[in-house]
Coordinates of C-alpha atoms in Angstrom, one line a residue:
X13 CA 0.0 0.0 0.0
X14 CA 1.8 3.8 -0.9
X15 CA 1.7 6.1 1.5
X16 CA 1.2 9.7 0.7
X17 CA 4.7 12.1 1.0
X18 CA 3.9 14.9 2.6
X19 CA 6.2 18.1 3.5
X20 CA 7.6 18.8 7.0
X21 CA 5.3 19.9 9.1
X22 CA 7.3 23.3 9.4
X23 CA 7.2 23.7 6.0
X24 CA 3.4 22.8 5.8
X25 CA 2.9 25.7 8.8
X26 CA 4.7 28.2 6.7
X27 CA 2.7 27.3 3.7
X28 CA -0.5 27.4 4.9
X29 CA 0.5 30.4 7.2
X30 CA 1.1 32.2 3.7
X31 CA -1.9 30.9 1.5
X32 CA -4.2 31.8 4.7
X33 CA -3.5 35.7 4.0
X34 CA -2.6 35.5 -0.1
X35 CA -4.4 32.5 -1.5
X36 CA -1.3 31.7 -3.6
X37 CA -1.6 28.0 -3.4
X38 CA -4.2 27.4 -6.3
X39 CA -2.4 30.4 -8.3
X40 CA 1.2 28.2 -7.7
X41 CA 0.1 25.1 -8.4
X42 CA -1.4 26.6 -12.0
X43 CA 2.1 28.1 -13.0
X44 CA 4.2 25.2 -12.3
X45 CA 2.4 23.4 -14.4
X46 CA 2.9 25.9 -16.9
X47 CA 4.2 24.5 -20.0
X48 CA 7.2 25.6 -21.9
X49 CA 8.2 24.4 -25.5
X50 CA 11.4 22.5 -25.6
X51 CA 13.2 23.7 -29.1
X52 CA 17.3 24.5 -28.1
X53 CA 16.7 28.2 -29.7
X54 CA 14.2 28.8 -26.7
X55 CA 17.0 29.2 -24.2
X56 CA 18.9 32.3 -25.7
X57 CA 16.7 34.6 -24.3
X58 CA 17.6 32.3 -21.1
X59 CA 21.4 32.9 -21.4
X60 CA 20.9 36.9 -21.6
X61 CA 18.8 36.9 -18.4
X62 CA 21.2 34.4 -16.2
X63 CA 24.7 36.4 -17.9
X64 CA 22.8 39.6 -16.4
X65 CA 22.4 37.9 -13.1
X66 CA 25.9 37.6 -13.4
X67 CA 26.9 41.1 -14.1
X68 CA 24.4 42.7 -11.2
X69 CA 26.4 40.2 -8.8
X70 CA 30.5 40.9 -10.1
X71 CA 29.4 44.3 -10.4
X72 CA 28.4 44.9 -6.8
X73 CA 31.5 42.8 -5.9
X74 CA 33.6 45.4 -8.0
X75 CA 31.7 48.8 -6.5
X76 CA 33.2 47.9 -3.1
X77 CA 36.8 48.6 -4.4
X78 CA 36.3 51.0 -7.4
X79 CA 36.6 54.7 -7.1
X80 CA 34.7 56.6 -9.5
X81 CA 37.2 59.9 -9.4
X82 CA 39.1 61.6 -11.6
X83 CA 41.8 62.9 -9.0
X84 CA 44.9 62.4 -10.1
X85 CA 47.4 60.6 -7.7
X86 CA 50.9 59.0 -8.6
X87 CA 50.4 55.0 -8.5
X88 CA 52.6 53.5 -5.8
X89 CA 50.8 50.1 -6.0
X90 CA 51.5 46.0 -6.4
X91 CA 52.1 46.4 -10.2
X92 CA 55.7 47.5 -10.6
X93 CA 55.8 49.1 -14.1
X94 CA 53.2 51.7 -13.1
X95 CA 55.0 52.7 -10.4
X96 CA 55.5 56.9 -10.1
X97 CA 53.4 57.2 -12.8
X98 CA 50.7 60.2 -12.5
X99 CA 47.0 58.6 -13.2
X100 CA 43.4 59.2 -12.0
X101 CA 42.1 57.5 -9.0
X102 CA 39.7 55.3 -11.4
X103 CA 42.4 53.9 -12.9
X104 CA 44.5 53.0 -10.0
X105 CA 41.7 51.4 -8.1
X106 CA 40.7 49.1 -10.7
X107 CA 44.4 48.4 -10.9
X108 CA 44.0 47.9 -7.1
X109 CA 41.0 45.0 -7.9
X110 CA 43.0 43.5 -10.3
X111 CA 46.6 43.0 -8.2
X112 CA 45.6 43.9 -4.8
X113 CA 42.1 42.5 -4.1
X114 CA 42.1 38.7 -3.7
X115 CA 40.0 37.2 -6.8
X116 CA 39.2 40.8 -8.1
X117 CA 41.3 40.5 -11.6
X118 CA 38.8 37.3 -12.2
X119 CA 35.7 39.2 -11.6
X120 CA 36.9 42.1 -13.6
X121 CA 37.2 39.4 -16.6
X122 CA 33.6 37.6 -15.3
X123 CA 31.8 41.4 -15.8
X124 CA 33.1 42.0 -19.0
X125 CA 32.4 38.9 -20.4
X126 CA 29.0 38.4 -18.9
X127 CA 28.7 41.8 -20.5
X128 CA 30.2 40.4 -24.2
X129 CA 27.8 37.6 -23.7
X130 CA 24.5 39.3 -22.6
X131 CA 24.9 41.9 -25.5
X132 CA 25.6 39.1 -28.2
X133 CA 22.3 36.4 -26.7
X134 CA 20.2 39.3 -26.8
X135 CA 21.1 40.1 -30.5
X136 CA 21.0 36.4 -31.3
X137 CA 18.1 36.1 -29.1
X138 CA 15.8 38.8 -31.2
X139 CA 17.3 37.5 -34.3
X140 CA 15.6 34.1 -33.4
X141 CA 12.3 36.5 -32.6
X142 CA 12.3 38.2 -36.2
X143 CA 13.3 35.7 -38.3
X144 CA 10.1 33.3 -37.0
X145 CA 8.3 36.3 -36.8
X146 CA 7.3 35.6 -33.3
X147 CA 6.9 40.3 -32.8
X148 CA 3.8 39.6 -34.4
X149 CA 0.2 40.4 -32.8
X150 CA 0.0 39.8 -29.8
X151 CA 3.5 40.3 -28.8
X152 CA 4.4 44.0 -30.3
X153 CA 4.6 45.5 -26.9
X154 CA 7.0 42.5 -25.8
X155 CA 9.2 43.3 -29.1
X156 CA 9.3 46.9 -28.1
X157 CA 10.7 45.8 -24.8
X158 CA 13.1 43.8 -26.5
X159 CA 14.5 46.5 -28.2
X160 CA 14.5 49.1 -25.1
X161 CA 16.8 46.1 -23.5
X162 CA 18.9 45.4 -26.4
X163 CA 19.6 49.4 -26.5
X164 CA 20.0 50.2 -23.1
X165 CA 22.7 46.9 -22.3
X166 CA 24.4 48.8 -25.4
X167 CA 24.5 52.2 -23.5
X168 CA 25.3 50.2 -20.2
X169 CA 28.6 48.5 -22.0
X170 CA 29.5 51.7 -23.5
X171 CA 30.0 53.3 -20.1
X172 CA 31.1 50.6 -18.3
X173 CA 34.0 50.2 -20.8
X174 CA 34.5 53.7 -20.2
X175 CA 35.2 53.6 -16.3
X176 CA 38.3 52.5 -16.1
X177 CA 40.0 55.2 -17.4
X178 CA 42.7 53.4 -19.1
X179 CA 44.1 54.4 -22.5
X180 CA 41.1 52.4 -24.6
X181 CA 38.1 53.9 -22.8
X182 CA 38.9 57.5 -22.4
X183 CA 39.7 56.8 -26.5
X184 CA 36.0 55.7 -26.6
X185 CA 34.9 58.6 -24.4
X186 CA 36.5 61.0 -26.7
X187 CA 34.7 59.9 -29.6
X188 CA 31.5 60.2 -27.2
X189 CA 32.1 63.6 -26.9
X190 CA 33.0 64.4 -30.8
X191 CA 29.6 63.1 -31.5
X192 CA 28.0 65.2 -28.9
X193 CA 29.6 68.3 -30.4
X194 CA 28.2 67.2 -33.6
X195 CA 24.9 67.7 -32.8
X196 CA 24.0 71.2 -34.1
X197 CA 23.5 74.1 -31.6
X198 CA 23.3 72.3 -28.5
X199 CA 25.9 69.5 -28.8
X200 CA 28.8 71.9 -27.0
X201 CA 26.4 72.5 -24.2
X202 CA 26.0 68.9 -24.0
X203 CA 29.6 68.2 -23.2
X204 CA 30.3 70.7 -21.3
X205 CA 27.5 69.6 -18.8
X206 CA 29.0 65.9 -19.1
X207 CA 32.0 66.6 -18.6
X208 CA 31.9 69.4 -15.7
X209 CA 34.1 71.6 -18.5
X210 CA 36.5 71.0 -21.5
X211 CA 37.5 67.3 -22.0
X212 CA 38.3 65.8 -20.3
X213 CA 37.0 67.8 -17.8
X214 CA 36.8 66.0 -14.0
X215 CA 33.3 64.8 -13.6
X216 CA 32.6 62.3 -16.9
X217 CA 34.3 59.2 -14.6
X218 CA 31.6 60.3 -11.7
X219 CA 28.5 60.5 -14.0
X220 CA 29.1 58.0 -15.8
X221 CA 29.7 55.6 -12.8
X222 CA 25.8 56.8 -11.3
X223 CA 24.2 55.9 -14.6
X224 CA 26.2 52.6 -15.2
X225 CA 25.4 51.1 -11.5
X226 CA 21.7 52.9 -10.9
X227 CA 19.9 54.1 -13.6
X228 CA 20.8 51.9 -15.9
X229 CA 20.7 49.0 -14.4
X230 CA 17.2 49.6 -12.6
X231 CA 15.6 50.3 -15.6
X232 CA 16.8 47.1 -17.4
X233 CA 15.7 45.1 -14.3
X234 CA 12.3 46.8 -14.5
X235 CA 12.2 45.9 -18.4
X236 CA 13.5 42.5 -18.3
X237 CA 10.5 42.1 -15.3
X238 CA 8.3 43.3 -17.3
X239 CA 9.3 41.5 -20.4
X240 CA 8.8 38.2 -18.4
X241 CA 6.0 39.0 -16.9
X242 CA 4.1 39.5 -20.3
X243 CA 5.7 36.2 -21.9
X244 CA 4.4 34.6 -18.8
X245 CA 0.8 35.9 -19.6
X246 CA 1.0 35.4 -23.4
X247 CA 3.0 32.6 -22.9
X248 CA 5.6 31.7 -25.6
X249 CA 5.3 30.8 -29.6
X250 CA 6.2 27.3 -30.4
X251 CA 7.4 26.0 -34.4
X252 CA 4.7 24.3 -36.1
X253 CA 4.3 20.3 -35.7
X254 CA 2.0 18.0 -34.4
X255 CA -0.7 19.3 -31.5
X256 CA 0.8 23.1 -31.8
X257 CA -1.7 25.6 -32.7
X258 CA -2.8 29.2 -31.3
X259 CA -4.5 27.6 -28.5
X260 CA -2.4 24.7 -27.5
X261 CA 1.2 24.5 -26.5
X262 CA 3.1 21.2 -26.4
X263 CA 6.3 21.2 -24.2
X264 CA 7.7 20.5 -20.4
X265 CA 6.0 21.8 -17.5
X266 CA 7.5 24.0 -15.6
X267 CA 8.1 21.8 -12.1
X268 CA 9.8 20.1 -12.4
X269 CA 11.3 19.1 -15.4
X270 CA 11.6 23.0 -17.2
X271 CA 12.8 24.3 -13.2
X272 CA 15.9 21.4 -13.0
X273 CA 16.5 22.1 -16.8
X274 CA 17.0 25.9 -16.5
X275 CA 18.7 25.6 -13.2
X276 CA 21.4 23.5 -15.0
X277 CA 21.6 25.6 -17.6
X278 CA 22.3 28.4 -15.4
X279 CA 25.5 27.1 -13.9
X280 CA 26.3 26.2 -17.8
X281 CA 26.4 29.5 -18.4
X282 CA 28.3 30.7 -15.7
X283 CA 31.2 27.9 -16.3
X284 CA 31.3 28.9 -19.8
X285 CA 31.5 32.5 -18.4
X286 CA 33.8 31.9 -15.8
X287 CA 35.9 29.5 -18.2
X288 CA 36.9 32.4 -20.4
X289 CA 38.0 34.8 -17.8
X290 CA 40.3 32.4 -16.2
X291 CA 41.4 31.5 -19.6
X292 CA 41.2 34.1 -22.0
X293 CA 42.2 37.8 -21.3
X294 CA 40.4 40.5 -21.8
X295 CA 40.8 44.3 -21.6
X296 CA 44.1 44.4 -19.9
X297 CA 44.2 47.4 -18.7
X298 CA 47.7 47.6 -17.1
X299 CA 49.1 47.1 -20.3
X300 CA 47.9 50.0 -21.9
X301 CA 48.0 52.9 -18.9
X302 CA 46.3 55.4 -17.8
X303 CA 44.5 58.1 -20.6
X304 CA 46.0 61.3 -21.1
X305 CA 44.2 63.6 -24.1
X306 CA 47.7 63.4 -25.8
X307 CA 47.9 59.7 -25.8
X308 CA 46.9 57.6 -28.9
X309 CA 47.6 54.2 -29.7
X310 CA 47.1 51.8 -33.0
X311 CA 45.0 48.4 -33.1
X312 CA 42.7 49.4 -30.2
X313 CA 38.8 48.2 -31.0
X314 CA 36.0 48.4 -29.3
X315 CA 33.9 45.5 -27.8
X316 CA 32.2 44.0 -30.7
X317 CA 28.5 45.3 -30.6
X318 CA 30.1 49.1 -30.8
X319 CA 32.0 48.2 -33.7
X320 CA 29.4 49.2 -36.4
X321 CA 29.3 53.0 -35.2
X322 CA 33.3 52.9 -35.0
X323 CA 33.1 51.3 -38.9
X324 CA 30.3 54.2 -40.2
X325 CA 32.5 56.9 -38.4
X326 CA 35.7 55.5 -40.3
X327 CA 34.3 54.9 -43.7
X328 CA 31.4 57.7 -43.9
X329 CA 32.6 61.0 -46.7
X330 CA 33.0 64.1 -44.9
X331 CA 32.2 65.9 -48.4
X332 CA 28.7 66.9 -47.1
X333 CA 29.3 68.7 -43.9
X334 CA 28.1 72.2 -44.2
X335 CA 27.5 75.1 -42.2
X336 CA 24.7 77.6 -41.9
X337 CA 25.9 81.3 -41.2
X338 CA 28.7 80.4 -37.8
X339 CA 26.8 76.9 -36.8
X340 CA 29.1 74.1 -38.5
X341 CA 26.9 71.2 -39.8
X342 CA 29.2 68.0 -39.5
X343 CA 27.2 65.6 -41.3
X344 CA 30.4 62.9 -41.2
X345 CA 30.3 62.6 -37.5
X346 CA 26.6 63.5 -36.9
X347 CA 25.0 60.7 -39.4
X348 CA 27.1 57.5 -38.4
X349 CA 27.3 58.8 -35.1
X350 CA 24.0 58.8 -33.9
X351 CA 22.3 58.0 -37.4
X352 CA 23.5 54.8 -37.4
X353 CA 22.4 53.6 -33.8
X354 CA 18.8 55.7 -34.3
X355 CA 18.5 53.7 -37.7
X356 CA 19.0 50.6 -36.1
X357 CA 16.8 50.9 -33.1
X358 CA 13.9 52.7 -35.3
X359 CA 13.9 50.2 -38.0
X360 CA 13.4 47.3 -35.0
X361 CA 11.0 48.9 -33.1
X362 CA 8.9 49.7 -36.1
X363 CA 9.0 46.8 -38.2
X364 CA 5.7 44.9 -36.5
X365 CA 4.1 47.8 -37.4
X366 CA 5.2 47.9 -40.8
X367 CA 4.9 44.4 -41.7
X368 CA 1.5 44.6 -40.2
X369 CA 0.3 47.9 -42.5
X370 CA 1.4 46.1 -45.3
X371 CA 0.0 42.6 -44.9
X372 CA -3.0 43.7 -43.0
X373 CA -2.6 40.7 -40.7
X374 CA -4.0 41.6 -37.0
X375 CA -4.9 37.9 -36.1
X376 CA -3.4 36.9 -32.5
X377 CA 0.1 34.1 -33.9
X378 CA 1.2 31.8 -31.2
X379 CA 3.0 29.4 -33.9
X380 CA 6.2 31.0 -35.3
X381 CA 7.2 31.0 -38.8
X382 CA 9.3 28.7 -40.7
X383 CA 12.4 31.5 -42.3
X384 CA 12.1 30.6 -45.7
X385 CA 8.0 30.9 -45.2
X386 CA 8.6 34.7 -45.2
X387 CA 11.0 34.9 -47.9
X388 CA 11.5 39.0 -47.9
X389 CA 11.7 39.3 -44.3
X390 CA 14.4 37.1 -44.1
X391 CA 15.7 38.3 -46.7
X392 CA 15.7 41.9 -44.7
X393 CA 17.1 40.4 -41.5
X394 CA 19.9 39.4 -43.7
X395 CA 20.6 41.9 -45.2
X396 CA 20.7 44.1 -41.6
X397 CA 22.7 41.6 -40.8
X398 CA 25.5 41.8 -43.6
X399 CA 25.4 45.7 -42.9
X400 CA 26.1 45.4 -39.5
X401 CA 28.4 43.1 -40.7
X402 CA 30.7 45.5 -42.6
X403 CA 30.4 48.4 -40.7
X404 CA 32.4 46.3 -37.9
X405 CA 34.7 44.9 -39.9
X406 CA 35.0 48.9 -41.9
X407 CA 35.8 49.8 -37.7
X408 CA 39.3 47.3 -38.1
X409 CA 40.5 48.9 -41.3
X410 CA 43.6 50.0 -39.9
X411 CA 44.3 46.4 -38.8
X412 CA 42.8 44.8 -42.3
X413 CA 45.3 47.3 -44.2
X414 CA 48.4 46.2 -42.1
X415 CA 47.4 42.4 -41.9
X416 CA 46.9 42.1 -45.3
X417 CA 49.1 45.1 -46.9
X418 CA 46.4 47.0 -48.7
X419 CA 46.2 51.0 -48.9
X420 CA 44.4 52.0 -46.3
X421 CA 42.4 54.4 -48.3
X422 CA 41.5 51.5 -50.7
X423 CA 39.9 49.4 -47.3
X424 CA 37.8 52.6 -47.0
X425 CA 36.5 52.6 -50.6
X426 CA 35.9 48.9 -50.5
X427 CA 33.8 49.2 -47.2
X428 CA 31.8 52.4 -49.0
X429 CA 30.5 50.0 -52.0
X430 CA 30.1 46.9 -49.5
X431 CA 28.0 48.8 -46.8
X432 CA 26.0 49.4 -50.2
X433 CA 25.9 46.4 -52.3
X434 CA 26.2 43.6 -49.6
X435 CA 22.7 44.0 -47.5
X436 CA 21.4 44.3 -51.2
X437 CA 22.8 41.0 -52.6
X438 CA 22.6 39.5 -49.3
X439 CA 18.6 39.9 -50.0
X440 CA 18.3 39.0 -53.4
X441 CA 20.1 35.6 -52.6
X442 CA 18.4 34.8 -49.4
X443 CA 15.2 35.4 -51.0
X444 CA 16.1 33.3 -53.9
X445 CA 16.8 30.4 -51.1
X446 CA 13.6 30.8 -49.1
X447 CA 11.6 30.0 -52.2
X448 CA 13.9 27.2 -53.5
X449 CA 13.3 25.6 -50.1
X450 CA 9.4 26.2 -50.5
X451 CA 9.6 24.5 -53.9
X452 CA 11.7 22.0 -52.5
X453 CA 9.3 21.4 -49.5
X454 CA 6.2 20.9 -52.3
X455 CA 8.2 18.3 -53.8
X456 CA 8.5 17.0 -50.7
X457 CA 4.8 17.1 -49.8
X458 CA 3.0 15.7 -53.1
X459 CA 6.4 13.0 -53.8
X460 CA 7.3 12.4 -50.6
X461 CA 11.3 12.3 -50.0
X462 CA 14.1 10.4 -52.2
X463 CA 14.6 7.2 -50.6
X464 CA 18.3 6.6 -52.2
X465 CA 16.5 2.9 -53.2
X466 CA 16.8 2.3 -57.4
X467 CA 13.8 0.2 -59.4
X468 CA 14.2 -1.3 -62.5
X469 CA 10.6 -1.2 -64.5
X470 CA 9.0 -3.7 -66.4
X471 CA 10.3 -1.2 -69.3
X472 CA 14.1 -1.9 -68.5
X473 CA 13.8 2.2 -67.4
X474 CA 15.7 3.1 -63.7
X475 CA 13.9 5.2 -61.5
X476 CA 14.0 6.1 -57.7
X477 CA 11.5 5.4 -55.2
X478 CA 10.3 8.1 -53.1
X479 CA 8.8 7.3 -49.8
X480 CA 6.3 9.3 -47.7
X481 CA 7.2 12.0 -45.2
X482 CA 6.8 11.5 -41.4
X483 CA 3.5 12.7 -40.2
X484 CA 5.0 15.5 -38.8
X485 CA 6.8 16.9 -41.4
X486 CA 3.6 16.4 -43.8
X487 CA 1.7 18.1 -40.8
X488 CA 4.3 21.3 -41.0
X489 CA 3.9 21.1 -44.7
X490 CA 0.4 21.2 -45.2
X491 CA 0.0 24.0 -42.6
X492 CA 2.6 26.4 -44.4
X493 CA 0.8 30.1 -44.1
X494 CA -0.2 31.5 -47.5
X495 CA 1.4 34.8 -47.6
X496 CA -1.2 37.5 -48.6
X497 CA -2.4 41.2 -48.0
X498 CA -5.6 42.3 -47.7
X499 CA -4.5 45.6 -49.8
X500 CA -4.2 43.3 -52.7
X501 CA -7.7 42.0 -52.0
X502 CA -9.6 45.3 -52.0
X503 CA -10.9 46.7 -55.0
X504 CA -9.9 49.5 -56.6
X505 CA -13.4 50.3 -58.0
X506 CA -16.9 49.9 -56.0
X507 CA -19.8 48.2 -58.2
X508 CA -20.7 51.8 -60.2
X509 CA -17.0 52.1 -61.7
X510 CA -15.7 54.7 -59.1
X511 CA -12.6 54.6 -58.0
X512 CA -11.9 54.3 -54.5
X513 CA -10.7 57.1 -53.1
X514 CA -8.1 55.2 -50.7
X515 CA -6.4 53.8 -53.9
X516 CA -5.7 57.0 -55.1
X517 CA -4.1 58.6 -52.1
X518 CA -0.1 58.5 -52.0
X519 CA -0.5 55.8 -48.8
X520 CA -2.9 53.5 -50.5
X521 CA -0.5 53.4 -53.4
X522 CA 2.0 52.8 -51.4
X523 CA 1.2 50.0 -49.6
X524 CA 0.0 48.1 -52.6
X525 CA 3.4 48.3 -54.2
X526 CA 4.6 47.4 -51.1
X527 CA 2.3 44.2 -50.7
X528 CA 2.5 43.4 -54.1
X529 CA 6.6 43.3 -53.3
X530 CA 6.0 41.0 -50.2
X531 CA 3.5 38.6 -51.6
X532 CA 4.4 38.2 -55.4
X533 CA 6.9 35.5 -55.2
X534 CA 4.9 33.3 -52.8
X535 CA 5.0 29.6 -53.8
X536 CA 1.7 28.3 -53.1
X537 CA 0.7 25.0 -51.6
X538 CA -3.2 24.9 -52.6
X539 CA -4.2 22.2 -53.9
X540 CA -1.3 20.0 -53.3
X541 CA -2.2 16.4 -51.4
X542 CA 0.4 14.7 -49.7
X543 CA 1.2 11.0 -51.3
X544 CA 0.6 8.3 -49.1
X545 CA 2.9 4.9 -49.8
X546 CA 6.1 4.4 -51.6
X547 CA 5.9 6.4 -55.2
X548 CA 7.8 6.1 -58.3
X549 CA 8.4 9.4 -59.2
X550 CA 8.0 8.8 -62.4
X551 CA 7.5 6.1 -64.7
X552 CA 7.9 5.0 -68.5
X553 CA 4.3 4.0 -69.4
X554 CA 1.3 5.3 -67.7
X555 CA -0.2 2.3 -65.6
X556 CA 3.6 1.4 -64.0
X557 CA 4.6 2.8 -60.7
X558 CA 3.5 1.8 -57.3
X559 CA 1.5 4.2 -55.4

C-alpha cells in the first residue's frame, strides 16, 4: 500500500500560514504546471537573463573597491611598471582590484564577459524572434521591450568600458564627446555639462559611474521584469508540428522538469563565463595605462556590438558637412554617429508595425514561422545583418590594411561600396533560397522524400522510389501560411466604376506596391495532397509505378 509524501510539518505551517493571507496556493500550483516548449533556440533569451544575473552580482562585488574619481594621484601600488606614474584615482583602483584585491582581476574578466555575452544572446536572441516572426500580434509591446533592453545593455557597455580610465576607454569617451559636439547648436552644451568643463574635464568618470550602477541598471531590471511577466501571460510561440496551434502548447512543464532544466543551464552559463575569464584575457588594462588627451595608440577596438558606429564613423565621406551662417553642420560625424544607432533601433521597433500595414494581418500568432516561409523578411534580416556586418569589420581597417598590406584608403572605398551592395545582394540571394526551399518542400509534400532505393521497371527504365514523409513533417507542410495582404484584396473600383478614393491617395499606393513586393513570389501549396505509400516518381508507361 503507498503512502502519501507529505512536507515537513514546518514547512506545511509556513505554507499554509502564507496561503491563509494571499491565496497563492491554487495560483502556484497553476504556473508550475505551466508548460514551456522545448526547441534549443528557446533558451537564448535564457542565457541573456542568467549572464545579467551575473553582471548585477561581479558588479556589486567590484563597486566595493572601485573609485569613480578623476583625481589624479601618482600609483605606488602591487604592479611594478606603473609605479610613479601620475593617473586618475579610477584607474588606480581598478588596478587595485586586479593585483591587490584577492580574486578581483577574475571578476573584472567575469563582468566583462558576462557583458560580451548578454549583449551578443540578446542580439542572437531577437534574431531568433524576427526571423520566426514571433513580434507579431499579440506580442508588439513584448518586441518593443526587447529593443529598449537590447539598446540600453548597449548604453550600459559603453559606459562601463569607459570607467576604467585606461588608455582604450577614455579613446572611446573621446569619440562620445565628438559626436556630442556634432549635434548642431546644443551638442557643445552637451559636453560641457557631461564633462563638468573642456575634455576631459573631472566629472565624466563620476557620472558616468551613477548611470552605469543605478539608472541603468534599474531600468533594465524593471524591463526585463516586465518583459517576463508579459511572456508569462501570453506565454511563448512554439514552431509548427503535431498538437501546436494558437490555443495549445506542447512542451515541459515548468516543475519540475523545465525548473531542473534551467537551473542547469544556469550554472552552464556561468562555467562557460567563468571558463573564459580564467582562460582568455580581456581588456588588460595595465598594459595599456592610464588616458591622457595626448595619448593615442594603433590596433585598439571596441567591444564587438560598438564596432558598427566605429566602422560608419571611419568609412562615412566628410564631403557633405556644411554650415549655416557660424553653426558648422558635421554631417560625417553626426550621421554615423548617432544616425547609425537611431536607424537601427527605429527600423526594429517599427518593423511589427510595418509588416503589419502592409500585410494587413491583426490575427493573435502563437505558432512561429518557418524562415524561408517569409522569404522577404528574411531576406531583410539578412541583409541588416550583412550591414552590420561590414560596418564592424570597416571599424578594423587600420588592422585589415596592415594584416593584409592594402592602402588603407582602398579598405575605406571597399567598405563604402560593401555597406552598399552587400545588404542588397545579401537579399536578393536569401530570398532566392527561401523560395527554392518552399519549392523544394512541395516536392516534398506531393512526392514524398528520395529514398536513395533504385527500381528497375518492367520497361528496362531506372527510376528512384520516393517514400512518404513523417506525419509531422507532412503536418508542418500542409499547414505552411499563405502569404497574402488584404490591400491586394480590396478593390480598386466599387460596383458603379468609381474609384476608391483610398487607392488614389499617395499611402494606399504605397502599400499596394509594397504588398504586391511582399506577396508576389509566394509559392503556393493549394491544392497540393500529400502522397501516401512508396511512389515512383516517375514512370515510363502510364499504368507502371507503385503508389
Amino acid at each position: 500500500m503507498s503512502k502519501t509524501t507529505q512536507a515537513p510539518k514546518a514547512l506545511r505551517g509556513v505554507g499554509n500560514f502564507i496561503d491563509d493571507r494571499f491565496h497563492l496556493a491554487k495560483t502556484g500550483e497553476k504556473n508550475l504546471r505551466k508548460v514551456f516548449p522545448n526547441h534549443w533556440s528557446f533558451m537564448l533569451g535564457e542565457i541573456a537573463l542568467y549572464s545579467f544575473i551575473i553582471l548585477l552580482v561581479t558588479g556589486v562585488f567590484l563597486t566595493l573597491w572601485f573609485k569613480p574619481s578623476m583625481v589624479e594621484i601618482v600609483y605606488d601600488g602591487s604592479y611594478e611598471r606603473l609605479q610613479g606614474v601620475p593617473m586618475s584615482e579610477a584607474f588606480a583602483s581598478t588596478l587595485h582590484i586586479d593585483f591587490d584585491v584577492r580574486g578581483g582581476f577574475l571578476m573584472r574578466q567575469i563582468h566583462h564577459w558576462a557583458a560580451l555575452i548578454f549583449v551578443a544572446s540578446l542580439v542572437v536572441h531577437m534574431l531568433r524572434v524576427f526571423f520566426t516572426g514571433a513580434f507579431r500580434k499579440p506580442r508588439e509591446i513584448n518586441w518593443l521591450i526587447g529593443v529598449a533592453i537590447f539598446s540600453l545593455a548597449m548604453i550600459e557597455g559603453l559606459f562601463g568600458y569607459s570607467l576604467p580610465d585606461d588608455l582604450p576607454s577614455g579613446m572611446g569617451v573621446r569619440i562620445l564627446q565628438g559626436v556630442m559636439l556634432a549635434i548642431p547648436l546644443v551638442g557643445s552644451y552637451i559636453s560641457m555639462f557631461l564633462f563638468g568643463g573642456e575634455f576631459p574635464g573631472e566629472d565624466i568618470i563620476t557620472r558616468l559611474y551613477m548611470l552605469h550602477v543605478l539608472l541603468i541598471p534599474a531600468l533594465l531590471l524593471g524591463l526585463i521584469v516586465a518583459h517576463f511577466m508579459i511572456l508569462w501571460h501570453q506565454k511563448h510561440t512554439q514552431y509548427p508540428g503535431q498538437g501546436r496551434t494558437d490555443k495549445t502548447v506542447v512542451g515541459t512543464p515548468m516543475f519540475p522538469a523545465f525548473a531542473v532544466k534551467a537551473g542547469g543551464f544556469f550554472f552552464f552559463t556561468f562555467a562557460v563565463i567563468a571558463g573564459l575569464s580564467a582562460f582568455v584575457q580581456i581588456n588588460p588594462i595595465h598594459l595599456f595605462g592610464p588616458f591622457t588627451p595626448t595619448s593615442i595608440t594603433s590596433g585598439l577596438q571596441p567591444d564587438w556590438y560598438m564596432g558598427f558606429m566605429e566602422g560608419a564613423l571611419r568609412i562615412f565621406p566628410n564631403t557633405l558637412d556644411f554650415s549655416i551662417g557660424p553653426y558648422p553642420i558635421l554631417v560625417a560625424v553626426l550621421v554615423p554617429g548617432l544616425g547609425s544607432m537611431g536607424l537601427l533601433f527605429v527600423a526594429l521597433g517599427a518593423w511589427p508595425f510595418i509588416e503589419q500595414w502592409i500585410t494587413g494581418d491583426k490575427r493573435a500568432h502563437n505558432v512561429a514561422d518557418r524562415p524561408r516561409n517569409a522569404p522577404v523578411r528574411t531576406g531583410l534580416g539578412v541583409a541588416g545583418i550583412i550591414c552590420y556586418g561590414v560596418l564592424w569589420l570597416a571599424g578594423s581597417n587600420d588592422i585589415l590594411s596592415e594584416t593584409f598590406s592594402i592602402d588603407l584608403y582602398l579598405t575605406t572605398y571597399i567598405f563604402r561600396v560593401l555597406v552598399i551592395a552587400g545588404p542588397i545582394a545579401g537579399f536578393i540571394v536569401t530570398k532566392r533560397i527561401c523560395l527554392g526551399l518552399q519549392r523544394r518542400d512541395r516536392e516534398t509534400l506531393e512526392h514524398g522524400y528520395e529514398s536513395g532505393i533504385i527500381q528497375q521497371l518492367p520497361s528496362g527504365e531506372f527510376i528512384e522510389v520516393h517514400k512518404e514523409s513523417s506525419d509531422e513533417t507532412t503536418h508542418v507542410l500542409e499547414n505552411k501560411p499563405a502569404i497574402t495582404s488584404t490591400a491586394l484584396e480590396e478593390d480598386e473600383t466599387d460596383d458603379r466604376g468609381v474609384e476608391n478614393p483610398e487607392a488614389r491617395k499617395p499611402k494606399g499606393k504605397l502599400r499596394r506596391a509594397l504588398a504586391h513586393w511582399y506577396t508576389k513570389d509566394n509559392v503556393s501549396f493549394e491544392g497540393v495532397a500529400a502522397h501516401s505509400g512508396h511512389h515512383l516518381h516517375h514512370s515510363a508507361d502510364g499504368d507502371e509505378g507503385a503508389h
